[in-house]
JSON list of C-alpha atoms in Angstrom, two decimals:
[
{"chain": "A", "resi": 76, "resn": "UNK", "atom": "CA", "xyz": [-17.14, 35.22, -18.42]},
{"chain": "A", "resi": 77, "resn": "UNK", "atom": "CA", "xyz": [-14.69, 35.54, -16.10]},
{"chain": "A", "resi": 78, "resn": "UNK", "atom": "CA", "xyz": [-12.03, 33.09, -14.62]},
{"chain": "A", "resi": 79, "resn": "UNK", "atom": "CA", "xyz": [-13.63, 33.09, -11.07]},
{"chain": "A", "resi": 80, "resn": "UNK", "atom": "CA", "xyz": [-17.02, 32.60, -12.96]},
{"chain": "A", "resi": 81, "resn": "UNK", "atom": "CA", "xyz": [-15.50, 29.28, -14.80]},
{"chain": "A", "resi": 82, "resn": "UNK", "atom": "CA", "xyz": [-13.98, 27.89, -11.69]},
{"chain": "A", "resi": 83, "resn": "UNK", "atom": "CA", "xyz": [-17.28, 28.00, -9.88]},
{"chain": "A", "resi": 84, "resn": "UNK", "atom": "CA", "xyz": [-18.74, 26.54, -13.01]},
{"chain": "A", "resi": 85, "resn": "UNK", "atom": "CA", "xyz": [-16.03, 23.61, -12.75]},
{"chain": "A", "resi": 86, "resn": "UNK", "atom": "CA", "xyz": [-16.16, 23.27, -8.86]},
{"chain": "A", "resi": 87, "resn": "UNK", "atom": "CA", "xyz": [-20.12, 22.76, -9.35]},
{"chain": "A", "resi": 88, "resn": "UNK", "atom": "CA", "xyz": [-19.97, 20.13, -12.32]},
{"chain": "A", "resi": 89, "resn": "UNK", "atom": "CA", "xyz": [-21.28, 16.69, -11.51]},
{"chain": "A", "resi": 90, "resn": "UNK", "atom": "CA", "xyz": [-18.27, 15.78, -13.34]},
{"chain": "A", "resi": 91, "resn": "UNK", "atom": "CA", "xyz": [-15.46, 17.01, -15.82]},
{"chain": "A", "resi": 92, "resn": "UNK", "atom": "CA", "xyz": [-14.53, 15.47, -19.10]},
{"chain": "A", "resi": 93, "resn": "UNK", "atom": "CA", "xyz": [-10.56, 15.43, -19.21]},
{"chain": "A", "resi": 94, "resn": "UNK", "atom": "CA", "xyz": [-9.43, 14.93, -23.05]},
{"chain": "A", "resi": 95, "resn": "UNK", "atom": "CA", "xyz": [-6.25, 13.27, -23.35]},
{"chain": "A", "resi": 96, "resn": "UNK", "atom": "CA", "xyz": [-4.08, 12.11, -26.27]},
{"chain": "A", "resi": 97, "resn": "UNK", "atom": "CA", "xyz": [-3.01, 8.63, -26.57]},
{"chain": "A", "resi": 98, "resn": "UNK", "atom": "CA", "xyz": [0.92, 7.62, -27.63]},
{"chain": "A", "resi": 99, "resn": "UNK", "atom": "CA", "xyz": [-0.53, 6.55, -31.20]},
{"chain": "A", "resi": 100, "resn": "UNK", "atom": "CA", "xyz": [-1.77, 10.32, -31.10]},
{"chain": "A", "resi": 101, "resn": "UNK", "atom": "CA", "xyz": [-5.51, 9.75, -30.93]},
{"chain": "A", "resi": 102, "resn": "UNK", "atom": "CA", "xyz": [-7.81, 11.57, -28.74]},
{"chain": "A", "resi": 103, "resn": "UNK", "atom": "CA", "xyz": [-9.61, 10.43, -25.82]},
{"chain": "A", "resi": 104, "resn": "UNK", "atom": "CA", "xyz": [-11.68, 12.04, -23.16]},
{"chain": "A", "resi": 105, "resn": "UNK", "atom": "CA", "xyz": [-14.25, 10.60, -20.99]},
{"chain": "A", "resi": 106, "resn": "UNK", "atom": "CA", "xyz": [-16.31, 12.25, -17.80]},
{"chain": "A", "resi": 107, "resn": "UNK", "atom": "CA", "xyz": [-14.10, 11.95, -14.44]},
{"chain": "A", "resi": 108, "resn": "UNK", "atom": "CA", "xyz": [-15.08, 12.98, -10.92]},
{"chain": "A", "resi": 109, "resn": "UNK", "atom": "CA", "xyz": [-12.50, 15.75, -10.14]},
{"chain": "A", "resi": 110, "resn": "UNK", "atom": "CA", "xyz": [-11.83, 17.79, -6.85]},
{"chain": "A", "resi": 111, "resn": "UNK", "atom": "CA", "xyz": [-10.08, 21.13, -6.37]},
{"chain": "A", "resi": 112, "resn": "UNK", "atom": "CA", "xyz": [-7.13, 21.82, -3.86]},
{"chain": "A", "resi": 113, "resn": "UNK", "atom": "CA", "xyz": [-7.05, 25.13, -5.04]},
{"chain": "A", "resi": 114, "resn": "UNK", "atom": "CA", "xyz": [-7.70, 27.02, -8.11]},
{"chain": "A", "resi": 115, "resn": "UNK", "atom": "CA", "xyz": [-5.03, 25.57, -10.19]},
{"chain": "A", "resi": 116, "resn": "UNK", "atom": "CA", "xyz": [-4.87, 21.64, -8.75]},
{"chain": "A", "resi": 117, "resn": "UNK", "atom": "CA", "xyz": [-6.83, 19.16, -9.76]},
{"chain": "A", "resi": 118, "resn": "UNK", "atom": "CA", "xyz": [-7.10, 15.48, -8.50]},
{"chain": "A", "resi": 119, "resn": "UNK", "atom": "CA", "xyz": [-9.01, 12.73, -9.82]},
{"chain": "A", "resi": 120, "resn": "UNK", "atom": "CA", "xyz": [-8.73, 8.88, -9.09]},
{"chain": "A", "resi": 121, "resn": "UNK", "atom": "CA", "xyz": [-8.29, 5.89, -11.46]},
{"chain": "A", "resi": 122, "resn": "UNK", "atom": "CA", "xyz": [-6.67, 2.01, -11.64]},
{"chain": "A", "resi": 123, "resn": "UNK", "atom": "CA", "xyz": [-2.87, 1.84, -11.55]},
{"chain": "A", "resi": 124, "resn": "UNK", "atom": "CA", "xyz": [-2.73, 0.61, -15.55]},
{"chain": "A", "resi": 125, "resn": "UNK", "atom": "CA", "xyz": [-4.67, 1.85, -18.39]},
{"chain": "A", "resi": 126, "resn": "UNK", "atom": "CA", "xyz": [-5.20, 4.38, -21.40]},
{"chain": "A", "resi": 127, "resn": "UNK", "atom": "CA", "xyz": [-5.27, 7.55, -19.08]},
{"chain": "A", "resi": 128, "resn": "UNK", "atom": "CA", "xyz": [-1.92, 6.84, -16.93]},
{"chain": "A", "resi": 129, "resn": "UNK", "atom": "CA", "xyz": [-0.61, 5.82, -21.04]},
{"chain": "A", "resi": 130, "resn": "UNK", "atom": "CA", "xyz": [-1.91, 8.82, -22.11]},
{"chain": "A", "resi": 131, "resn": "UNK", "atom": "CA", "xyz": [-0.32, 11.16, -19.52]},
{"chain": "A", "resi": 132, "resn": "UNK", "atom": "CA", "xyz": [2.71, 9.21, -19.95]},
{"chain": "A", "resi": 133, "resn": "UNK", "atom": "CA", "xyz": [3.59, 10.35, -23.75]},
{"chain": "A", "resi": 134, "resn": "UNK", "atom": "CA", "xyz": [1.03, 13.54, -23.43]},
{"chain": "A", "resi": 135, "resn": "UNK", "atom": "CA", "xyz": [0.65, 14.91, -20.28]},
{"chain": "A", "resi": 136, "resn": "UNK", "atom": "CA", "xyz": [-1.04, 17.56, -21.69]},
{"chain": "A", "resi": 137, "resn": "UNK", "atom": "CA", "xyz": [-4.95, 18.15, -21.36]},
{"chain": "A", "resi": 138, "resn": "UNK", "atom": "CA", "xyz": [-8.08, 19.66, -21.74]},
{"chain": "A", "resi": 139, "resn": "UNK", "atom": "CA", "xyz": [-10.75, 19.72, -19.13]},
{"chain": "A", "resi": 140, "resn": "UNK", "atom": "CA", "xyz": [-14.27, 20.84, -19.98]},
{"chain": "A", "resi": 141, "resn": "UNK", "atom": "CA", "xyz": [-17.41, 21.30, -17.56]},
{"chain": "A", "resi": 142, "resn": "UNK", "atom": "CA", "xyz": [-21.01, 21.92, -18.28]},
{"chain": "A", "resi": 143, "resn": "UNK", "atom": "CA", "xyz": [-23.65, 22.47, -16.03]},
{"chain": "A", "resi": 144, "resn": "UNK", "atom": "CA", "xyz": [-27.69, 23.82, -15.98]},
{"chain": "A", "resi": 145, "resn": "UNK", "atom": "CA", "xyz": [-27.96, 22.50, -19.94]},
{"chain": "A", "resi": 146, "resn": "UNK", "atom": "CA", "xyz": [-31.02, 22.70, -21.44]},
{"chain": "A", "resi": 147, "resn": "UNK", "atom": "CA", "xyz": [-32.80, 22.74, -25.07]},
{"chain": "A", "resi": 148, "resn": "UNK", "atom": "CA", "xyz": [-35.27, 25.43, -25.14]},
{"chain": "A", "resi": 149, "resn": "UNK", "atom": "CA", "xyz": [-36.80, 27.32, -27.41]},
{"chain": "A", "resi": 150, "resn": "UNK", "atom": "CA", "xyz": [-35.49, 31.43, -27.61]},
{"chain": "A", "resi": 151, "resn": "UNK", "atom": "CA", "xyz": [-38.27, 33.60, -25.62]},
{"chain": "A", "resi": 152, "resn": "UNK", "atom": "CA", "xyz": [-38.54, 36.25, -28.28]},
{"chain": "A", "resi": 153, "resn": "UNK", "atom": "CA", "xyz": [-37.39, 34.54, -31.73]},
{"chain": "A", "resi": 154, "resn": "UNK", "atom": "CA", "xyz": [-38.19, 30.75, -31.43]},
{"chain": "A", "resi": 155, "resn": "UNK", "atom": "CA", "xyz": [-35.32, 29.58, -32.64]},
{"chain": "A", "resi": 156, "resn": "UNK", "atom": "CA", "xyz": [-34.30, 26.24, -30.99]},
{"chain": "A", "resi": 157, "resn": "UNK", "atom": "CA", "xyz": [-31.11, 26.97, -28.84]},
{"chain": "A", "resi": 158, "resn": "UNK", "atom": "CA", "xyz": [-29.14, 25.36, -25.70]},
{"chain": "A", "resi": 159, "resn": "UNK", "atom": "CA", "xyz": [-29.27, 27.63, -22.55]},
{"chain": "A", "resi": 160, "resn": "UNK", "atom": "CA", "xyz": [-25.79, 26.24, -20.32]},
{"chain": "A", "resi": 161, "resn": "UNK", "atom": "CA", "xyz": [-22.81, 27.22, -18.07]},
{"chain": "A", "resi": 162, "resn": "UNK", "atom": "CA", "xyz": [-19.87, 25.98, -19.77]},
{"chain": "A", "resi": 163, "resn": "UNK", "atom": "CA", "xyz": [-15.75, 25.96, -18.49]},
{"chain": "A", "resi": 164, "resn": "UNK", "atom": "CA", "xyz": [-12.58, 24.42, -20.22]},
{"chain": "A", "resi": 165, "resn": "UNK", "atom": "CA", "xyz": [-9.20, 24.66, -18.85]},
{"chain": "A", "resi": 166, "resn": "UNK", "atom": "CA", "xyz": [-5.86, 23.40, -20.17]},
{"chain": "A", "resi": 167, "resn": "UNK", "atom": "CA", "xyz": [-3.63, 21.41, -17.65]},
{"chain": "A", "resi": 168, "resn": "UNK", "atom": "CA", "xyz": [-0.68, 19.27, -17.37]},
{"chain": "A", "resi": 169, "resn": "UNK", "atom": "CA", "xyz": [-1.79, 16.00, -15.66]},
{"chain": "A", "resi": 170, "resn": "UNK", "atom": "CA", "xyz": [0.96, 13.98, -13.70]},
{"chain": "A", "resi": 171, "resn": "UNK", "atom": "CA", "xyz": [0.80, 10.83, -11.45]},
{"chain": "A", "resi": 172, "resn": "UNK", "atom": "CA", "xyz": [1.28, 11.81, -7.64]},
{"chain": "A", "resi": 173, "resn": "UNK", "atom": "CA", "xyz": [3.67, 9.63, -6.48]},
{"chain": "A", "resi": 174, "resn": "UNK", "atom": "CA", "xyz": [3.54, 10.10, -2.42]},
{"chain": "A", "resi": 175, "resn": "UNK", "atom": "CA", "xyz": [1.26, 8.62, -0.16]},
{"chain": "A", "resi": 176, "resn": "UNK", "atom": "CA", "xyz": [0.53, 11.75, 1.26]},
{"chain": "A", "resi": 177, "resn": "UNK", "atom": "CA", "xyz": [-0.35, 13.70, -1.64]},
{"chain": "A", "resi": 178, "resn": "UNK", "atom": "CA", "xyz": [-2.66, 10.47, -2.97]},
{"chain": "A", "resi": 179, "resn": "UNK", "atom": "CA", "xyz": [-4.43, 10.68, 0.51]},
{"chain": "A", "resi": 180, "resn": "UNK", "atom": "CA", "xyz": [-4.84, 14.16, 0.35]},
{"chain": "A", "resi": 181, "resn": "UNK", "atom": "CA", "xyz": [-6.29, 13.95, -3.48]},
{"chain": "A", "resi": 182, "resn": "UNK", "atom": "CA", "xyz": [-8.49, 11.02, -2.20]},
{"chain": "A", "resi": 183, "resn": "UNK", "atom": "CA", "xyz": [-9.90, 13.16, 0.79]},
{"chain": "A", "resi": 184, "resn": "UNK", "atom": "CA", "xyz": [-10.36, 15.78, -1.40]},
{"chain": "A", "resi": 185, "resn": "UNK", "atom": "CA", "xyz": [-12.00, 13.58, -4.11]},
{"chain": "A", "resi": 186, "resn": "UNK", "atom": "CA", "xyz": [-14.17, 12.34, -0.98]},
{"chain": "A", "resi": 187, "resn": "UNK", "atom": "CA", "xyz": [-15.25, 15.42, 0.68]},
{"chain": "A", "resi": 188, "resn": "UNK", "atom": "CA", "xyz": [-16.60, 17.07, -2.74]},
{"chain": "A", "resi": 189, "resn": "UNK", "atom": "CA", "xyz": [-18.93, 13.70, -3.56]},
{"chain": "A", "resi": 190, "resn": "UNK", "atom": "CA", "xyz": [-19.42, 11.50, -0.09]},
{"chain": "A", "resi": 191, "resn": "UNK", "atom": "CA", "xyz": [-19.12, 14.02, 2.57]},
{"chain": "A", "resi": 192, "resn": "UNK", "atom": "CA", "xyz": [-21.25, 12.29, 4.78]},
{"chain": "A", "resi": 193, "resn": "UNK", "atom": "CA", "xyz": [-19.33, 9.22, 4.75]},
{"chain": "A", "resi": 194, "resn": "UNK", "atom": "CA", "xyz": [-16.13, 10.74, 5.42]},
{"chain": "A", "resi": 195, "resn": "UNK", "atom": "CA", "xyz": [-16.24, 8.60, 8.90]},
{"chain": "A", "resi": 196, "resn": "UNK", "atom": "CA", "xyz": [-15.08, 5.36, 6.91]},
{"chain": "A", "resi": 197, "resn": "UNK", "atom": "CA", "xyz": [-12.56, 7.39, 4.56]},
{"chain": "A", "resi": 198, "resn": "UNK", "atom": "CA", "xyz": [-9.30, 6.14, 6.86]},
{"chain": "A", "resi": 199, "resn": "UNK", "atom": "CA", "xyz": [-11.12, 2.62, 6.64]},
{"chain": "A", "resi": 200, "resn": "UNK", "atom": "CA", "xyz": [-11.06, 2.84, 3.04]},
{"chain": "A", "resi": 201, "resn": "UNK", "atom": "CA", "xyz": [-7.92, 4.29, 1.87]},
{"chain": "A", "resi": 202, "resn": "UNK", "atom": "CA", "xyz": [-5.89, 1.09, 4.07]},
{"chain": "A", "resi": 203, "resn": "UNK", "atom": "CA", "xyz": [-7.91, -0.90, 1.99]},
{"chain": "A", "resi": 204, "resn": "UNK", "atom": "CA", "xyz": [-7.51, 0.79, -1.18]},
{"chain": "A", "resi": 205, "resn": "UNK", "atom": "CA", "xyz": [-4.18, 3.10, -1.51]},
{"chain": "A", "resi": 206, "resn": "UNK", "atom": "CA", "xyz": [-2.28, 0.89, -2.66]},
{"chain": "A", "resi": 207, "resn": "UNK", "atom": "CA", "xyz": [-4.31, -0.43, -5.30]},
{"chain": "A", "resi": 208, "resn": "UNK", "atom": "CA", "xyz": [-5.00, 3.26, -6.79]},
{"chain": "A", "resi": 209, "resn": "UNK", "atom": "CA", "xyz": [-3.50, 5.87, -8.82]},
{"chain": "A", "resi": 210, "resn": "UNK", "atom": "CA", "xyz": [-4.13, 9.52, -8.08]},
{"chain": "A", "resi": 211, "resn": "UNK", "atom": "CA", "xyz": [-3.73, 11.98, -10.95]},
{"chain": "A", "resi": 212, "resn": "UNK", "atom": "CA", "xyz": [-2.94, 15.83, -10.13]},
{"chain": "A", "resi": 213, "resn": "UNK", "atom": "CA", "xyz": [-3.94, 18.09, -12.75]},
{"chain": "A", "resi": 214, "resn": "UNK", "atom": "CA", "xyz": [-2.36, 21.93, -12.51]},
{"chain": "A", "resi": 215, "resn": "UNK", "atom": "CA", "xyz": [-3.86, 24.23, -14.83]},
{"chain": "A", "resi": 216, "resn": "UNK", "atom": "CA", "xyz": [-1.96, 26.00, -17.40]},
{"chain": "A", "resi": 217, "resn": "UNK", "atom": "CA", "xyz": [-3.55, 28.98, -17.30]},
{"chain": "A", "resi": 218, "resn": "UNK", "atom": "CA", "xyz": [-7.00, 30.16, -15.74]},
{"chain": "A", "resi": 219, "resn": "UNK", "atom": "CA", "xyz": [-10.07, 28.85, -17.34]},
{"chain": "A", "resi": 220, "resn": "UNK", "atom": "CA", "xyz": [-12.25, 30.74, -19.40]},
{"chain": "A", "resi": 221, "resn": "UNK", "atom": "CA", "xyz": [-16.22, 30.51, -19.00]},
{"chain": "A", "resi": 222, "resn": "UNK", "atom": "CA", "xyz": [-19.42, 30.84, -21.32]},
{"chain": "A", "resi": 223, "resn": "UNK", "atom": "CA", "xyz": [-22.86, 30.86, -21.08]},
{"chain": "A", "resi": 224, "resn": "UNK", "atom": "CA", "xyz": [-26.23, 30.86, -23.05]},
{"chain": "A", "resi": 225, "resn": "UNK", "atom": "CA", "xyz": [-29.20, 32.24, -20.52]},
{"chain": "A", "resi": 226, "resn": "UNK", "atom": "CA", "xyz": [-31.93, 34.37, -20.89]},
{"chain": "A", "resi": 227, "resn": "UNK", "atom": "CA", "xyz": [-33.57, 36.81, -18.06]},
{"chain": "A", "resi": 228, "resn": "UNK", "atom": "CA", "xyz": [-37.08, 36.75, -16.64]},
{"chain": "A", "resi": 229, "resn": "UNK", "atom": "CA", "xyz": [-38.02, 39.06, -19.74]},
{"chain": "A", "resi": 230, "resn": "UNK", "atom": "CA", "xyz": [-36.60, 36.74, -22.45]},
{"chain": "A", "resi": 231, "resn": "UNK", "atom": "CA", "xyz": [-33.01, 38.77, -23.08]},
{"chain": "A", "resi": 232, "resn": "UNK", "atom": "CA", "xyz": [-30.23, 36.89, -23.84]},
{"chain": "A", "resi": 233, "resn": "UNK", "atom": "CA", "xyz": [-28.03, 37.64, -20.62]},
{"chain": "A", "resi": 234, "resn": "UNK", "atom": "CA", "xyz": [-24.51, 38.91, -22.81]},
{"chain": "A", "resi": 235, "resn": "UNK", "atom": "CA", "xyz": [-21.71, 40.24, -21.74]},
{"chain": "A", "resi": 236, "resn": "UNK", "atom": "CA", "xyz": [-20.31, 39.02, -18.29]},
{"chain": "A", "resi": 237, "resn": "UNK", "atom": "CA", "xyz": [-24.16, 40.43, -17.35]},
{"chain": "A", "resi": 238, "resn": "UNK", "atom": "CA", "xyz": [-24.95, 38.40, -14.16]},
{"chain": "A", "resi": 239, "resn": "UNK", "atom": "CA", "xyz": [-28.45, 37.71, -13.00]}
]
């Protein structure tokens, strides 16, 4: 599928696992609520200490992956036991914003994609909060790269960059 396809895909996701690799070289990844500036930044939002900010410090590469509309089914025509989904992954290069302004701006972002209709007590929050949180841009490597497993109304897998 194509990049614009995976993007949408991403920007949909309820969330987006981000893989990182530790200093001692092991991998870890775990589901994060991401927000898009544009089509190559990334924000999410964690604690000021811990195994991601370690991570990024002696990897700052990464690997984000997105799913959405998953489901176990059984194929129309065959009955073989399959997954129809909407998948993305993108490679990135994470770093820790260090400006107010760009943290705010990640945080508003981060806001407006999951609580827009508490945006009203977003100021409120971030006096509270800034300076107790660490905002991590992502900027994508290169454009993502979609797939899919769907079939059509008549039971044909939908190949091929075929849309609905």
């Amino acid at each position: 599928m194509s990049s614009e396809w995976a993007l949408e895909i991403m920007r949909k996701a309820p969330y987006i696992t981000v893989s990182f690799t530790r200093p001692d070289g092991s991998a870890y990844g775990l589901p994060l609520s991401l927000a898009a500036k544009d089509d190559n930044t990334w924000y999410f939002h964690c604690a000021l200490e811990g195994d991601k900010l370690d991570a990024i410090k002696a990897h700052p590469e990464v690997c984000l992956s997105a799913v959405t509309q998953c489901r176990p089914t059984v194929g129309p025509k065959d009955g073989t036991f399959t997954l129809q989904y909407k998948s993305a992954i993108a490679f990135g290069r994470a770093e820790l914003v260090d400006t107010d302004t760009e943290k705010i701006e990640g945080l508003r972002l981060i806001c407006e994609r999951f609580l827009p209709q508490h945006m009203d007590a977003f100021d409120q929050s971030i006096a509270q909060s800034l300076s107790r949180t660490a905002v991590v841009r992502i900027i994508l490597l290169a454009p993502p790269t979609g797939k899919r497993k769907q079939y059509d109304k008549q039971g044909d897998e939908i190949k091929y960059g075929r849309m609905e």
